[in-house]
Amino acid sequence: MAHYVGYHSADRMGYSADEITDIGLYTNKAGAAEGDVIWVVAGDEGQPKAYRLAYWFVVDTIDTPADNQQFGRTLYGTEHGVINRRLNDESWFAAFLRRMGNFGRGLTRLEESEILIAFRRFAIEADHPAPE
């Protein structure tokens, strides 16, 4: 099981991550497979942009092509947890945001153990622990 970070842009999509009814993520990147965990960071509208760890899910379905023509794939999961933890004020977030290219790189494998530890802690605090 691998862990990935995906990004949901309210500006680009036209709706907040809070409005998602089928837990998932649109992406143009291959890599994530069934059984992998996707951690979704949401960028909410406004300036400065507010970033939050919105939710995690375990991929159980991959639709290719996606039902949204802007993207090549849709990843869905029925096992998930809602977190909604603001990230802007975390001491490590600015460096993480730079490494992620301001989330412009799309779906990215999460290699930083300190970030995964923080994400897992946030999920536990939200009473929605993620799988190992």
PDB file of N, CA and C in Angstrom, residues 20-25 33-38 55-63 74-82 128-131:
ATOM      1  N   ILE A  20     -18.251  17.349  -2.192  1.00  0.00           N
ATOM      2  CA  ILE A  20     -18.049  16.066  -2.861  1.00  0.00           C
ATOM      3  C   ILE A  20     -18.916  15.008  -2.192  1.00  0.00           C
ATOM      4  N   THR A  21     -19.695  14.301  -2.997  1.00  0.00           N
ATOM      5  CA  THR A  21     -20.563  13.259  -2.447  1.00  0.00           C
ATOM      6  C   THR A  21     -19.975  11.865  -2.641  1.00  0.00           C
ATOM      7  N   ASP A  22     -19.307  11.637  -3.762  1.00  0.00           N
ATOM      8  CA  ASP A  22     -18.603  10.371  -3.989  1.00  0.00           C
ATOM      9  C   ASP A  22     -17.130  10.627  -3.689  1.00  0.00           C
ATOM     10  N   ILE A  23     -16.626  10.038  -2.605  1.00  0.00           N
ATOM     11  CA  ILE A  23     -15.245  10.299  -2.193  1.00  0.00           C
ATOM     12  C   ILE A  23     -14.304   9.832  -3.287  1.00  0.00           C
ATOM     13  N   GLY A  24     -13.488  10.746  -3.767  1.00  0.00           N
ATOM     14  CA  GLY A  24     -12.566  10.417  -4.832  1.00  0.00           C
ATOM     15  C   GLY A  24     -11.722  11.605  -5.216  1.00  0.00           C
ATOM     16  N   LEU A  25     -11.063  11.464  -6.362  1.00  0.00           N
ATOM     17  CA  LEU A  25     -10.171  12.507  -6.854  1.00  0.00           C
ATOM     18  C   LEU A  25     -10.001  12.347  -8.352  1.00  0.00           C
ATOM     19  N   ALA A  33      -2.858   2.907  -7.368  1.00  0.00           N
ATOM     20  CA  ALA A  33      -3.546   1.670  -7.731  1.00  0.00           C
ATOM     21  C   ALA A  33      -4.565   1.323  -6.662  1.00  0.00           C
ATOM     22  N   GLU A  34      -5.388   0.357  -6.951  1.00  0.00           N
ATOM     23  CA  GLU A  34      -6.351  -0.113  -5.956  1.00  0.00           C
ATOM     24  C   GLU A  34      -5.596  -0.531  -4.692  1.00  0.00           C
ATOM     25  N   GLY A  35      -6.126  -0.110  -3.546  1.00  0.00           N
ATOM     26  CA  GLY A  35      -5.506  -0.407  -2.268  1.00  0.00           C
ATOM     27  C   GLY A  35      -4.610   0.693  -1.744  1.00  0.00           C
ATOM     28  N   ASP A  36      -4.234   1.661  -2.585  1.00  0.00           N
ATOM     29  CA  ASP A  36      -3.401   2.776  -2.139  1.00  0.00           C
ATOM     30  C   ASP A  36      -4.249   3.805  -1.394  1.00  0.00           C
ATOM     31  N   VAL A  37      -3.594   4.575  -0.531  1.00  0.00           N
ATOM     32  CA  VAL A  37      -4.268   5.623   0.240  1.00  0.00           C
ATOM     33  C   VAL A  37      -3.983   6.971  -0.416  1.00  0.00           C
ATOM     34  N   ILE A  38      -5.050   7.738  -0.635  1.00  0.00           N
ATOM     35  CA  ILE A  38      -4.929   9.087  -1.186  1.00  0.00           C
ATOM     36  C   ILE A  38      -5.299  10.072  -0.088  1.00  0.00           C
ATOM     37  N   TYR A  55      -9.579  15.065   3.435  1.00  0.00           N
ATOM     38  CA  TYR A  55      -9.960  13.683   3.703  1.00  0.00           C
ATOM     39  C   TYR A  55      -8.918  12.735   3.140  1.00  0.00           C
ATOM     40  N   TRP A  56      -9.027  11.476   3.512  1.00  0.00           N
ATOM     41  CA  TRP A  56      -8.228  10.397   2.939  1.00  0.00           C
ATOM     42  C   TRP A  56      -9.208   9.339   2.444  1.00  0.00           C
ATOM     43  N   PHE A  57      -8.741   8.529   1.482  1.00  0.00           N
ATOM     44  CA  PHE A  57      -9.540   7.385   1.063  1.00  0.00           C
ATOM     45  C   PHE A  57      -8.626   6.301   0.510  1.00  0.00           C
ATOM     46  N   VAL A  58      -9.116   5.073   0.551  1.00  0.00           N
ATOM     47  CA  VAL A  58      -8.410   3.943  -0.029  1.00  0.00           C
ATOM     48  C   VAL A  58      -9.021   3.698  -1.406  1.00  0.00           C
ATOM     49  N   VAL A  59      -8.187   3.689  -2.428  1.00  0.00           N
ATOM     50  CA  VAL A  59      -8.667   3.512  -3.801  1.00  0.00           C
ATOM     51  C   VAL A  59      -9.241   2.109  -3.958  1.00  0.00           C
ATOM     52  N   ASP A  60     -10.513   2.054  -4.391  1.00  0.00           N
ATOM     53  CA  ASP A  60     -11.094   0.746  -4.709  1.00  0.00           C
ATOM     54  C   ASP A  60     -11.639   0.696  -6.137  1.00  0.00           C
ATOM     55  N   THR A  61     -11.723   1.849  -6.799  1.00  0.00           N
ATOM     56  CA  THR A  61     -12.195   1.902  -8.180  1.00  0.00           C
ATOM     57  C   THR A  61     -11.413   2.966  -8.929  1.00  0.00           C
ATOM     58  N   ILE A  62     -11.022   2.643 -10.150  1.00  0.00           N
ATOM     59  CA  ILE A  62     -10.352   3.611 -11.025  1.00  0.00           C
ATOM     60  C   ILE A  62     -11.136   3.650 -12.325  1.00  0.00           C
ATOM     61  N   ASP A  63     -11.686   4.825 -12.642  1.00  0.00           N
ATOM     62  CA  ASP A  63     -12.411   5.004 -13.898  1.00  0.00           C
ATOM     63  C   ASP A  63     -11.507   5.709 -14.897  1.00  0.00           C
ATOM     64  N   THR A  74     -10.400   8.938 -12.724  1.00  0.00           N
ATOM     65  CA  THR A  74     -11.045   9.245 -11.449  1.00  0.00           C
ATOM     66  C   THR A  74     -10.749   8.103 -10.504  1.00  0.00           C
ATOM     67  N   LEU A  75     -10.242   8.431  -9.336  1.00  0.00           N
ATOM     68  CA  LEU A  75      -9.990   7.453  -8.283  1.00  0.00           C
ATOM     69  C   LEU A  75     -11.107   7.586  -7.253  1.00  0.00           C
ATOM     70  N   TYR A  76     -11.719   6.466  -6.879  1.00  0.00           N
ATOM     71  CA  TYR A  76     -12.790   6.469  -5.890  1.00  0.00           C
ATOM     72  C   TYR A  76     -12.435   5.529  -4.747  1.00  0.00           C
ATOM     73  N   GLY A  77     -13.058   5.791  -3.599  1.00  0.00           N
ATOM     74  CA  GLY A  77     -12.890   4.888  -2.468  1.00  0.00           C
ATOM     75  C   GLY A  77     -14.087   4.932  -1.542  1.00  0.00           C
ATOM     76  N   THR A  78     -14.481   3.766  -1.068  1.00  0.00           N
ATOM     77  CA  THR A  78     -15.585   3.716  -0.108  1.00  0.00           C
ATOM     78  C   THR A  78     -15.063   3.776   1.329  1.00  0.00           C
ATOM     79  N   GLU A  79     -13.826   3.303   1.547  1.00  0.00           N
ATOM     80  CA  GLU A  79     -13.205   3.426   2.874  1.00  0.00           C
ATOM     81  C   GLU A  79     -12.512   4.780   2.927  1.00  0.00           C
ATOM     82  N   HIS A  80     -12.964   5.638   3.824  1.00  0.00           N
ATOM     83  CA  HIS A  80     -12.430   6.998   3.861  1.00  0.00           C
ATOM     84  C   HIS A  80     -12.619   7.623   5.240  1.00  0.00           C
ATOM     85  N   GLY A  81     -11.994   8.770   5.421  1.00  0.00           N
ATOM     86  CA  GLY A  81     -12.161   9.541   6.647  1.00  0.00           C
ATOM     87  C   GLY A  81     -12.059  11.024   6.356  1.00  0.00           C
ATOM     88  N   VAL A  82     -12.967  11.798   6.917  1.00  0.00           N
ATOM     89  CA  VAL A  82     -12.972  13.250   6.759  1.00  0.00           C
ATOM     90  C   VAL A  82     -12.152  13.857   7.887  1.00  0.00           C
ATOM     91  N   HIS A 128     -10.930   9.607  12.599  1.00  0.00           N
ATOM     92  CA  HIS A 128     -11.009   8.854  11.343  1.00  0.00           C
ATOM     93  C   HIS A 128      -9.617   8.338  10.977  1.00  0.00           C
ATOM     94  N   PRO A 129      -9.058   7.434  11.793  1.00  0.00           N
ATOM     95  CA  PRO A 129      -7.703   6.955  11.519  1.00  0.00           C
ATOM     96  C   PRO A 129      -7.616   6.264  10.155  1.00  0.00           C
ATOM     97  N   ALA A 130      -6.506   6.495   9.490  1.00  0.00           N
ATOM     98  CA  ALA A 130      -6.253   5.898   8.177  1.00  0.00           C
ATOM     99  C   ALA A 130      -5.545   4.569   8.339  1.00  0.00           C
ATOM    100  N   PRO A 131      -5.666   3.689   7.353  1.00  0.00           N
ATOM    101  CA  PRO A 131      -4.965   2.405   7.418  1.00  0.00           C
ATOM    102  C   PRO A 131      -3.458   2.604   7.313  1.00  0.00           C
TER     103      PRO A 131
END
